[in-house]
Short mmCIF file of C-alpha atoms in Angstrom, two decimals:
data_model
loop_
_atom_site.label_atom_id
_atom_site.label_comp_id
_atom_site.label_asym_id
_atom_site.label_seq_id
_atom_site.Cartn_x
_atom_site.Cartn_y
_atom_site.Cartn_z
CA MET M 27 103.76 124.56 84.21
CA TRP M 28 103.23 125.25 87.98
CA LEU M 29 104.53 123.35 91.03
CA ARG M 30 102.46 124.10 93.90
CA GLY M 31 103.80 123.36 97.18
CA PHE M 32 101.97 122.98 100.83
CA SER M 33 101.48 126.86 100.60
CA SER M 34 103.41 128.18 97.85
CA SER M 35 103.47 128.06 93.85
CA VAL M 36 106.90 127.96 91.85
CA LEU M 37 106.98 128.60 88.04
CA ILE M 38 108.75 126.53 85.92
CA LYS M 39 109.35 127.85 83.11
CA GLU M 40 111.60 124.68 81.02
CA LYS M 41 109.48 121.69 80.38
CA LYS M 42 111.34 118.73 82.92
CA LYS M 43 110.84 115.37 82.62
CA TRP M 44 111.27 113.27 85.76
CA ASP M 45 112.10 110.21 86.26
CA ALA M 46 109.18 108.91 87.73
CA LEU M 47 105.76 110.17 88.59
CA VAL M 48 103.38 109.09 91.02
CA ILE M 49 99.67 109.85 90.88
CA GLY M 50 98.70 110.33 94.60
CA ALA M 51 100.29 111.87 97.56
CA GLY M 52 98.34 109.14 99.94
CA HIS M 53 101.16 107.37 102.60
CA ASN M 54 101.48 104.25 99.48
CA GLY M 55 102.55 106.75 96.93
CA LEU M 56 104.81 108.96 99.33
CA ILE M 57 106.33 105.65 100.54
CA ALA M 58 107.42 104.86 97.12
CA ALA M 59 108.79 107.84 95.94
CA THR M 60 110.84 108.27 98.94
CA TYR M 61 112.44 104.43 97.83
CA LEU M 62 112.65 105.51 93.93
CA ALA M 63 114.37 109.21 95.34
CA ARG M 64 116.65 107.24 97.44
CA GLY M 65 117.61 105.10 94.63
CA GLY M 66 118.54 108.10 92.57
CA LEU M 67 115.59 109.01 90.54
CA THR M 68 114.28 112.71 89.75
CA VAL M 69 110.28 111.94 91.44
CA ALA M 70 107.23 114.39 91.72
CA VAL M 71 104.54 112.86 93.34
CA LEU M 72 100.80 114.80 92.19
CA GLU M 73 97.88 115.02 94.48
CA ARG M 74 94.69 116.29 93.89
CA ARG M 75 93.80 117.89 97.16
CA HIS M 76 94.98 120.76 98.39
CA VAL M 77 96.40 117.93 101.43
CA ILE M 78 98.39 115.28 101.18
CA GLY M 79 97.83 111.60 103.24
CA GLY M 80 95.05 110.21 100.99
CA ALA M 81 92.93 107.99 103.50
CA ALA M 82 95.89 108.79 106.58
CA VAL M 83 94.81 112.55 106.85
CA THR M 84 94.07 114.70 109.92
CA GLU M 85 91.33 117.60 109.49
CA GLU M 86 89.82 120.12 111.75
CA ILE M 87 86.11 119.10 110.38
CA ILE M 88 85.08 121.03 113.28
CA PRO M 89 86.32 124.08 114.82
CA GLY M 90 88.82 123.43 117.46
CA PHE M 91 88.46 119.32 117.14
CA LYS M 92 90.71 117.65 114.65
CA PHE M 93 90.04 114.19 113.14
CA SER M 94 91.84 111.52 111.36
CA ARG M 95 89.31 111.28 108.78
CA CYS M 96 89.88 107.88 107.52
CA SER M 97 92.43 105.33 109.06
CA TYR M 98 92.59 105.73 112.59
CA LEU M 99 95.00 103.19 114.21
CA HIS M 100 98.30 102.96 113.27
CA SER M 101 99.91 98.77 113.47
CA LEU M 102 100.47 97.75 109.77
CA LEU M 103 102.78 99.96 108.47
CA ARG M 104 105.99 97.91 108.18
CA PRO M 105 108.09 98.22 110.68
CA SER M 106 111.21 98.30 107.88
CA ILE M 107 109.16 101.33 106.57
CA VAL M 108 109.50 103.14 109.71
CA ARG M 109 113.07 102.26 110.72
CA GLU M 110 114.46 102.63 107.09
CA LEU M 111 112.82 105.93 106.35
CA GLU M 112 113.29 107.15 109.78
CA LEU M 113 109.97 108.35 110.12
CA ALA M 114 110.17 108.97 114.31
CA LYS M 115 113.40 111.56 113.27
CA HIS M 116 111.02 113.31 111.15
CA GLY M 117 108.10 113.35 113.77
CA LEU M 118 106.14 110.22 113.85
CA LYS M 119 105.27 109.65 117.80
CA LEU M 120 102.79 106.54 118.36
CA LEU M 121 100.82 106.61 121.00
CA LYS M 122 100.05 103.01 123.03
CA PRO M 123 96.43 102.37 124.29
CA MET M 124 96.79 100.90 128.29
CA CYS M 125 94.34 98.49 127.13
CA THR M 126 93.63 96.47 123.84
CA SER M 127 90.40 96.12 123.64
CA PHE M 128 87.18 97.21 125.60
CA THR M 129 83.89 95.33 124.97
CA PRO M 130 81.10 96.32 127.03
CA CYS M 131 77.71 94.42 127.12
CA LEU M 132 74.45 94.95 127.89
CA ASP M 133 74.04 92.32 130.94
CA GLY M 134 76.47 94.88 132.86
CA ARG M 135 79.75 92.81 132.26
CA TYR M 136 82.70 93.75 130.21
CA LEU M 137 85.89 92.07 128.47
CA LEU M 138 88.67 94.21 129.20
CA LEU M 139 91.73 93.00 127.38
CA TRP M 140 95.93 93.78 128.12
CA PRO M 141 98.42 93.54 126.66
CA ASN M 142 99.65 91.43 130.04
CA ASP M 143 98.75 87.55 129.87
CA ASP M 144 98.39 87.56 133.62
CA LEU M 145 95.79 89.86 133.50
CA ASN M 146 93.96 88.72 130.36
CA TYR M 147 93.89 85.16 131.83
CA LEU M 148 91.08 87.10 134.74
CA GLU M 149 89.41 88.95 132.36
CA ILE M 150 88.51 86.39 130.16
CA SER M 151 87.60 83.81 133.24
CA LYS M 152 85.50 85.72 134.16
CA PHE M 153 83.55 84.22 131.22
CA SER M 154 84.85 80.83 130.72
CA LYS M 155 87.98 79.27 132.72
CA ARG M 156 88.24 76.89 129.36
CA ASP M 157 88.50 80.09 127.17
CA ALA M 158 91.51 81.67 129.66
CA ASP M 159 93.37 78.58 129.27
CA ALA M 160 92.74 78.32 125.57
CA TYR M 161 94.03 82.01 124.85
CA PRO M 162 97.68 81.95 125.44
CA ARG M 163 97.71 79.27 123.23
CA TYR M 164 95.59 80.56 120.23
CA GLU M 165 97.89 84.07 120.30
CA SER M 166 101.01 81.46 120.21
CA GLN M 167 99.69 79.71 116.98
CA LEU M 168 98.92 83.49 115.10
CA HIS M 169 102.36 84.64 116.54
CA LYS M 170 103.85 81.55 114.71
CA PHE M 171 102.02 81.76 111.24
CA CYS M 172 102.64 85.92 111.42
CA LYS M 173 106.38 84.64 111.39
CA PHE M 174 105.61 83.32 107.69
CA MET M 175 103.67 86.19 107.08
CA ASP M 176 106.36 88.57 108.00
CA PHE M 177 108.69 86.52 104.69
CA LEU M 178 105.62 87.27 102.39
CA LEU M 179 104.80 90.97 103.14
CA GLU M 180 108.68 91.70 103.12
CA SER M 181 109.32 89.93 99.98
CA HIS M 182 109.72 91.17 96.29
CA THR M 183 106.58 89.42 95.02
CA PRO M 184 107.31 87.00 91.61
CA GLU M 185 106.14 88.09 88.50
CA THR M 186 106.08 86.62 85.13
CA LEU M 187 108.13 88.83 82.75
CA HIS M 188 105.98 89.55 79.68
CA GLY M 189 106.87 89.75 75.72
CA ASP M 190 110.56 89.99 74.34
CA SER M 191 113.26 89.67 77.46
CA TYR M 192 117.28 89.67 77.28
CA LEU M 193 118.81 86.14 78.32
CA VAL M 194 120.12 88.32 81.38
CA ASP M 195 116.68 89.52 82.42
CA TRP M 196 115.14 86.17 82.17
CA LEU M 197 117.87 84.31 84.15
CA ARG M 198 117.23 87.42 86.47
CA ASP M 199 114.40 86.57 87.04
CA LYS M 200 114.21 82.84 87.19
CA LEU M 201 117.05 83.02 90.57
CA HIS M 202 114.77 85.94 91.88
CA LYS M 203 111.85 83.19 91.94
CA SER M 204 113.99 80.32 93.15
CA VAL M 205 115.22 82.38 95.75
CA PHE M 206 111.48 83.04 96.76
CA TRP M 207 110.33 79.67 96.64
CA THR M 208 113.29 78.24 98.00
CA ARG M 209 113.07 80.23 101.00
CA CYS M 210 108.89 79.93 101.29
CA LEU M 211 109.27 76.31 101.36
CA GLN M 212 112.03 76.89 104.07
CA HIS M 213 109.50 78.41 106.03
CA ALA M 214 106.79 76.02 105.68
CA LEU M 215 109.32 73.42 106.64
CA SER M 216 109.72 75.09 109.97
CA LEU M 217 106.36 75.13 110.76
CA GLY M 218 105.80 71.75 110.45
CA GLN M 219 103.23 68.93 109.29
CA LYS M 220 100.59 69.78 111.71
CA ASP M 221 100.93 73.76 112.27
CA MET M 222 101.02 73.98 108.02
CA VAL M 223 97.86 72.02 107.91
CA ASP M 224 96.05 74.51 110.36
CA PHE M 225 97.48 77.68 108.73
CA MET M 226 95.96 76.87 105.53
CA ASP M 227 92.86 75.84 107.36
CA LEU M 228 92.75 79.05 108.82
CA LEU M 229 93.33 81.28 105.67
CA LEU M 230 90.66 79.44 104.04
CA SER M 231 87.94 79.00 106.99
CA PRO M 232 85.08 81.14 107.95
CA THR M 233 86.11 83.04 111.48
CA SER M 234 83.10 81.34 112.99
CA LYS M 235 84.91 78.23 112.30
CA VAL M 236 88.10 78.90 113.66
CA LEU M 237 86.57 80.70 116.51
CA ASN M 238 84.13 77.99 117.53
CA MET M 239 87.47 75.21 117.82
CA TRP M 240 88.85 77.45 119.92
CA PHE M 241 86.52 79.34 122.26
CA GLU M 242 83.15 78.79 123.67
CA SER M 243 82.19 82.03 124.90
CA ASP M 244 80.04 84.15 123.16
CA VAL M 245 81.38 87.44 124.04
CA VAL M 246 85.13 86.10 123.41
CA LYS M 247 84.36 84.97 120.28
CA ALA M 248 82.56 88.00 119.43
CA THR M 249 85.39 90.07 120.51
CA LEU M 250 87.72 88.18 118.27
CA ALA M 251 85.63 87.70 115.55
CA ALA M 252 85.29 91.57 114.98
CA ASP M 253 88.71 91.91 113.60
CA ALA M 254 87.95 89.37 110.76
CA ILE M 255 85.31 91.40 109.42
CA ILE M 256 86.69 95.12 110.21
CA GLY M 257 85.91 97.58 106.89
CA THR M 258 84.39 94.49 104.82
CA MET M 259 80.97 93.67 103.52
CA ALA M 260 81.95 89.36 104.90
CA SER M 261 80.21 88.29 107.25
CA ILE M 262 82.00 85.90 109.99
CA HIS M 263 80.45 82.90 107.92
CA THR M 264 81.95 83.57 104.98
CA PRO M 265 84.87 81.25 103.95
CA GLY M 266 88.17 82.85 103.92
CA SER M 267 87.47 85.40 106.72
CA GLY M 268 89.72 83.60 108.76
CA TYR M 269 92.81 84.82 107.89
CA VAL M 270 91.70 88.42 109.02
CA LEU M 271 92.32 86.95 112.19
CA LEU M 272 95.68 87.28 112.30
CA HIS M 273 95.68 90.75 112.24
CA HIS M 274 94.93 90.57 115.43
CA VAL M 275 98.67 90.13 115.99
CA MET M 276 100.43 91.06 112.65
CA GLY M 277 100.26 94.68 113.26
CA GLU M 278 102.90 96.12 115.76
CA THR M 279 104.39 99.11 117.60
CA ASP M 280 107.80 99.41 118.67
CA GLY M 281 108.47 95.47 117.99
CA GLU M 282 105.83 94.66 120.52
CA ARG M 283 102.60 92.65 118.69
CA ASN M 284 98.75 93.01 118.87
CA ILE M 285 99.51 97.23 119.62
CA TRP M 286 97.06 99.20 117.39
CA SER M 287 98.66 103.03 118.58
CA HIS M 288 97.03 106.25 117.94
CA VAL M 289 99.11 108.36 116.66
CA GLU M 290 99.73 112.26 118.33
CA GLY M 291 98.66 114.82 115.69
CA GLY M 292 96.22 112.17 113.91
CA MET M 293 96.80 109.60 110.99
CA GLY M 294 97.82 112.56 109.11
CA SER M 295 100.49 112.99 110.68
CA VAL M 296 102.11 109.43 109.74
CA SER M 297 101.97 111.01 106.26
CA LEU M 298 103.66 113.87 107.01
CA ALA M 299 106.11 112.58 108.49
CA ILE M 300 107.31 110.18 105.48
CA SER M 301 106.42 113.55 103.49
CA LYS M 302 109.11 114.91 105.24
CA ALA M 303 111.99 111.55 104.64
CA ALA M 304 110.63 112.31 100.56
CA LYS M 305 112.06 115.74 100.35
CA GLU M 306 114.98 114.79 102.16
CA ALA M 307 115.54 112.48 99.93
CA GLY M 308 114.27 115.08 97.26
CA VAL M 309 110.84 114.39 95.77
CA HIS M 310 109.01 117.18 95.00
CA ILE M 311 105.68 117.19 96.31
CA ILE M 312 102.57 118.95 94.13
CA THR M 313 98.92 119.35 95.46
CA ASN M 314 96.15 120.81 93.70
CA ALA M 315 97.28 118.91 90.85
CA GLU M 316 94.78 116.22 89.62
CA VAL M 317 96.03 114.03 86.56
CA SER M 318 93.08 113.69 83.84
CA LYS M 319 94.47 111.10 81.98
CA LEU M 320 97.82 109.28 80.80
CA MET M 321 99.32 110.39 78.35
CA ILE M 322 100.46 107.08 75.82
CA GLU M 323 102.10 106.99 72.44
CA ASP M 324 100.00 104.77 69.96
CA SER M 325 103.34 102.23 70.68
CA GLY M 326 101.89 101.98 73.45
CA ILE M 327 104.73 103.58 75.42
CA VAL M 328 103.51 106.26 78.28
CA ASN M 329 105.23 109.48 78.25
CA GLY M 330 103.82 111.48 81.25
CA VAL M 331 100.00 112.66 82.48
CA LEU M 332 98.16 115.30 81.65
CA LEU M 333 96.39 117.39 84.05
CA THR M 334 92.86 118.99 84.79
CA GLY M 335 93.96 122.25 84.26
CA GLY M 336 96.26 121.45 80.99
CA GLU M 337 99.58 121.08 82.77
CA GLN M 338 101.49 118.06 81.14
CA PHE M 339 104.28 116.37 83.19
CA CYS M 340 106.76 113.98 81.60
CA SER M 341 108.15 110.48 82.54
CA SER M 342 108.35 107.17 80.91
CA ILE M 343 107.14 105.13 84.40
CA ILE M 344 104.20 106.06 86.25
CA LEU M 345 103.27 104.80 89.75
CA SER M 346 99.65 105.23 90.40
CA ASN M 347 98.52 105.41 94.20
CA ALA M 348 94.68 105.35 92.36
CA THR M 349 92.31 102.50 92.91
CA PRO M 350 93.17 99.86 89.30
CA TYR M 351 89.64 101.17 88.53
CA LYS M 352 90.35 104.52 88.82
CA THR M 353 93.86 103.55 87.38
CA PHE M 354 92.45 101.78 84.64
CA MET M 355 89.17 102.52 83.78
CA GLU M 356 89.44 106.50 83.73
CA LEU M 357 93.04 107.67 83.54
CA VAL M 358 94.52 104.65 81.01
CA PRO M 359 93.12 104.82 77.34
CA GLN M 360 91.12 101.47 77.18
CA ASN M 361 92.42 100.78 73.56
CA PHE M 362 95.57 100.17 75.15
CA LEU M 363 94.37 97.33 77.69
CA PRO M 364 93.51 93.90 76.93
CA ASP M 365 89.98 92.94 76.76
CA ASP M 366 89.90 90.30 79.39
CA PHE M 367 92.41 92.36 81.48
CA VAL M 368 89.91 94.96 81.55
CA ARG M 369 87.32 92.91 82.16
CA ALA M 370 89.16 91.56 85.39
CA ILE M 371 89.20 95.12 86.79
CA LYS M 372 85.30 95.69 85.58
CA ASN M 373 84.78 93.17 87.93
CA SER M 374 86.82 93.48 91.04
CA ASP M 375 84.70 93.98 94.06
CA TYR M 376 85.39 97.31 96.00
CA SER M 377 82.17 96.64 98.45
CA SER M 378 82.46 98.11 101.83
CA GLY M 379 80.06 98.04 104.61
CA THR M 380 81.91 100.69 107.03
CA THR M 381 80.68 104.41 107.56
CA LYS M 382 83.23 106.24 109.40
CA ILE M 383 81.10 108.13 111.94
CA ASN M 384 83.72 110.77 113.28
CA VAL M 385 82.17 112.66 116.78
CA ALA M 386 83.35 115.77 118.87
CA VAL M 387 82.19 115.32 122.33
CA ASP M 388 81.96 117.88 125.22
CA LYS M 389 82.86 115.28 127.93
CA LEU M 390 84.32 111.67 127.67
CA PRO M 391 81.91 109.02 127.53
CA GLN M 392 81.79 106.57 130.27
CA PHE M 393 80.21 102.81 130.44
CA LYS M 394 77.89 101.77 133.02
CA SER M 395 79.15 98.29 133.42
CA CYS M 396 82.98 99.32 133.56
CA ARG M 397 83.70 102.00 136.80
CA LEU M 398 86.92 101.54 137.60
CA SER M 399 88.61 103.91 139.63
CA TYR M 400 90.05 106.49 137.38
CA PRO M 401 90.01 109.98 137.88
CA GLU M 402 89.65 110.43 134.34
CA VAL M 403 90.63 108.32 131.33
CA GLY M 404 90.90 105.19 131.75
CA PRO M 405 92.33 101.70 130.46
CA GLN M 406 89.01 101.29 128.81
CA HIS M 407 88.99 103.94 127.26
CA THR M 408 92.43 104.39 125.31
CA ALA M 409 91.57 100.34 124.07
CA THR M 410 89.66 99.90 120.59
CA ILE M 411 86.04 99.98 122.28
CA ARG M 412 83.32 96.97 120.82
CA ILE M 413 80.13 97.82 120.63
CA GLY M 414 77.23 95.37 119.18
CA SER M 415 79.82 92.98 119.58
CA GLU M 416 78.81 90.50 122.39
CA SER M 417 77.78 87.34 120.12
CA MET M 418 78.35 85.83 116.80
CA GLU M 419 74.32 85.79 116.46
CA GLU M 420 74.23 89.37 116.89
CA ILE M 421 77.42 89.93 114.07
CA GLY M 422 76.19 87.63 111.69
CA SER M 423 72.54 89.16 111.85
CA ALA M 424 74.14 92.29 110.62
CA CYS M 425 75.31 91.46 108.23
CA GLN M 426 72.79 89.90 107.11
CA ASP M 427 70.86 92.77 106.90
CA ALA M 428 73.05 94.43 104.73
CA TRP M 429 73.36 91.94 102.30
CA ASN M 430 69.13 92.68 102.42
CA GLY M 431 69.98 95.76 101.53
CA LEU M 432 69.56 97.57 104.66
CA PRO M 433 71.38 99.01 107.48
CA SER M 434 71.98 97.18 109.70
CA ARG M 435 69.80 97.07 112.88
CA ARG M 436 71.95 96.60 115.71
CA PRO M 437 75.34 97.35 113.90
CA VAL M 438 78.67 96.33 115.09
CA MET M 439 80.85 99.67 116.10
CA GLU M 440 84.76 100.01 116.44
CA MET M 441 85.37 102.91 118.44
CA THR M 442 88.37 105.15 119.32
CA ILE M 443 88.97 107.82 121.62
CA PRO M 444 91.93 109.51 119.98
CA SER M 445 92.16 112.00 122.52
CA SER M 446 92.38 110.09 125.30
CA LEU M 447 96.01 109.97 124.90
CA ASP M 448 96.56 113.09 122.19
CA LYS M 449 95.75 116.38 124.33
CA THR M 450 96.80 118.09 120.88
CA LEU M 451 93.40 116.72 118.89
CA SER M 452 90.79 118.65 121.34
CA PRO M 453 90.43 121.49 123.48
CA PRO M 454 90.80 120.69 127.13
CA GLY M 455 88.04 118.72 129.02
CA LYS M 456 87.04 117.85 125.04
CA HIS M 457 87.56 115.10 122.84
CA VAL M 458 87.18 113.32 119.70
CA VAL M 459 85.21 109.99 119.10
CA SER M 460 85.70 107.80 115.70
CA LEU M 461 82.99 105.31 115.07
CA PHE M 462 83.92 102.41 112.62
CA THR M 463 80.66 101.24 112.23
CA GLN M 464 79.00 98.54 110.28
CA TYR M 465 77.05 97.23 108.19
CA THR M 466 76.31 99.84 105.62
CA PRO M 467 74.88 98.82 102.20
CA TYR M 468 76.54 101.58 99.61
CA LYS M 469 73.20 101.19 97.89
CA PRO M 470 70.24 100.39 100.18
CA SER M 471 67.17 98.95 98.56
CA ASP M 472 64.34 100.85 100.80
CA GLY M 473 66.10 104.31 99.74
CA SER M 474 68.89 106.42 99.11
CA TRP M 475 71.68 108.33 100.91
CA GLU M 476 71.29 111.50 98.56
CA ASP M 477 67.50 111.59 100.23
CA PRO M 478 68.79 113.74 103.73
CA VAL M 479 65.08 112.48 105.43
CA TYR M 480 66.54 108.68 104.40
CA ARG M 481 69.80 109.67 106.11
CA ILE M 482 68.67 110.74 109.66
CA HIS M 483 65.63 108.08 109.71
#
């Protein structure tokens, strides 16, 4: 059995049984492995690629230019994890933007949102004084709802015991559920009846309905609506999309809400910091180790995994950082799973309308609508730049195009320029640009992405 590290290989002669194995060295898998190892377990993480990180990875796609290939901003990683794993000590350095959001408009105007209430009032007033008055109340309500969400995200999810259980396990399960639901009720009561009704309305309503109730300016609404459809194949008119508006304030950096930060060295630095915490806890991280299947006895008891190269890793506890579909449809033999469970996994909707474009540029992009008096990098360059988010109708039409099987004629783009704050990513004077672009159908009705001519059309 070969254990391959980042740059070296170590031959393990004896066949070792691990307390737990983790399939995939994405940031979630690394975090789980670290906590298990801190709890005293022997843990190995098996990563298919030569580099760790999964979606949180930095790679030099173009010589001299380093890109966060998939994820591109830091905010939703739970503060408790950052604190408990001491990620700052392990090299995680967050770079806060000067502004939070920048929307350039074709008519020459722009909306620049800041982490400052007074400046936001002046900016939004350019479009609507009524909206400028409403915006602090809107954010205040979302902050209030986020306290409930914080509780849910930090709590252990109540689970149903399956099969025969010992009395002590049954009592422990009942106690845990009682504590959870009691605290849940306490949070609901602290909101009050009106706020609780508004909270449920936000969770179930379309984004368009929520924002129409608060604002009148199309530019203001469209700028905020972009948060609710990011990464999805959903429309702003889709029921339930209003929930994602909470992401506008759920994320935080160093205790500050609604701050989506760049990471020095790119998003791979997040995974690298977690891996250092994992190694410190005793986790073994093995790259170039692709799992082909789980080894399961006829009795249904798992006893390890088999790699594509034939190596076996033994453990009775397997955690998978792969998708549910990859895990249960490709790694687990089908005869061990209930039919209704298999059917549910097969019908899981993974649709995403996103194309991630990474670009190297020879100079800092400029916007005709926003010429602030900064010699080089301005606050607008450090913000999340929203292109194609000038009106709710445009965003709705972009999604409808994709639903019809066509790439959006006027796509909605979330543009970031991480090199505006991080000089380690590109050569002097040059920059890296990320374009998170929607909507792109995975299987277009008028061609195929496998066709080079269609891709450049």
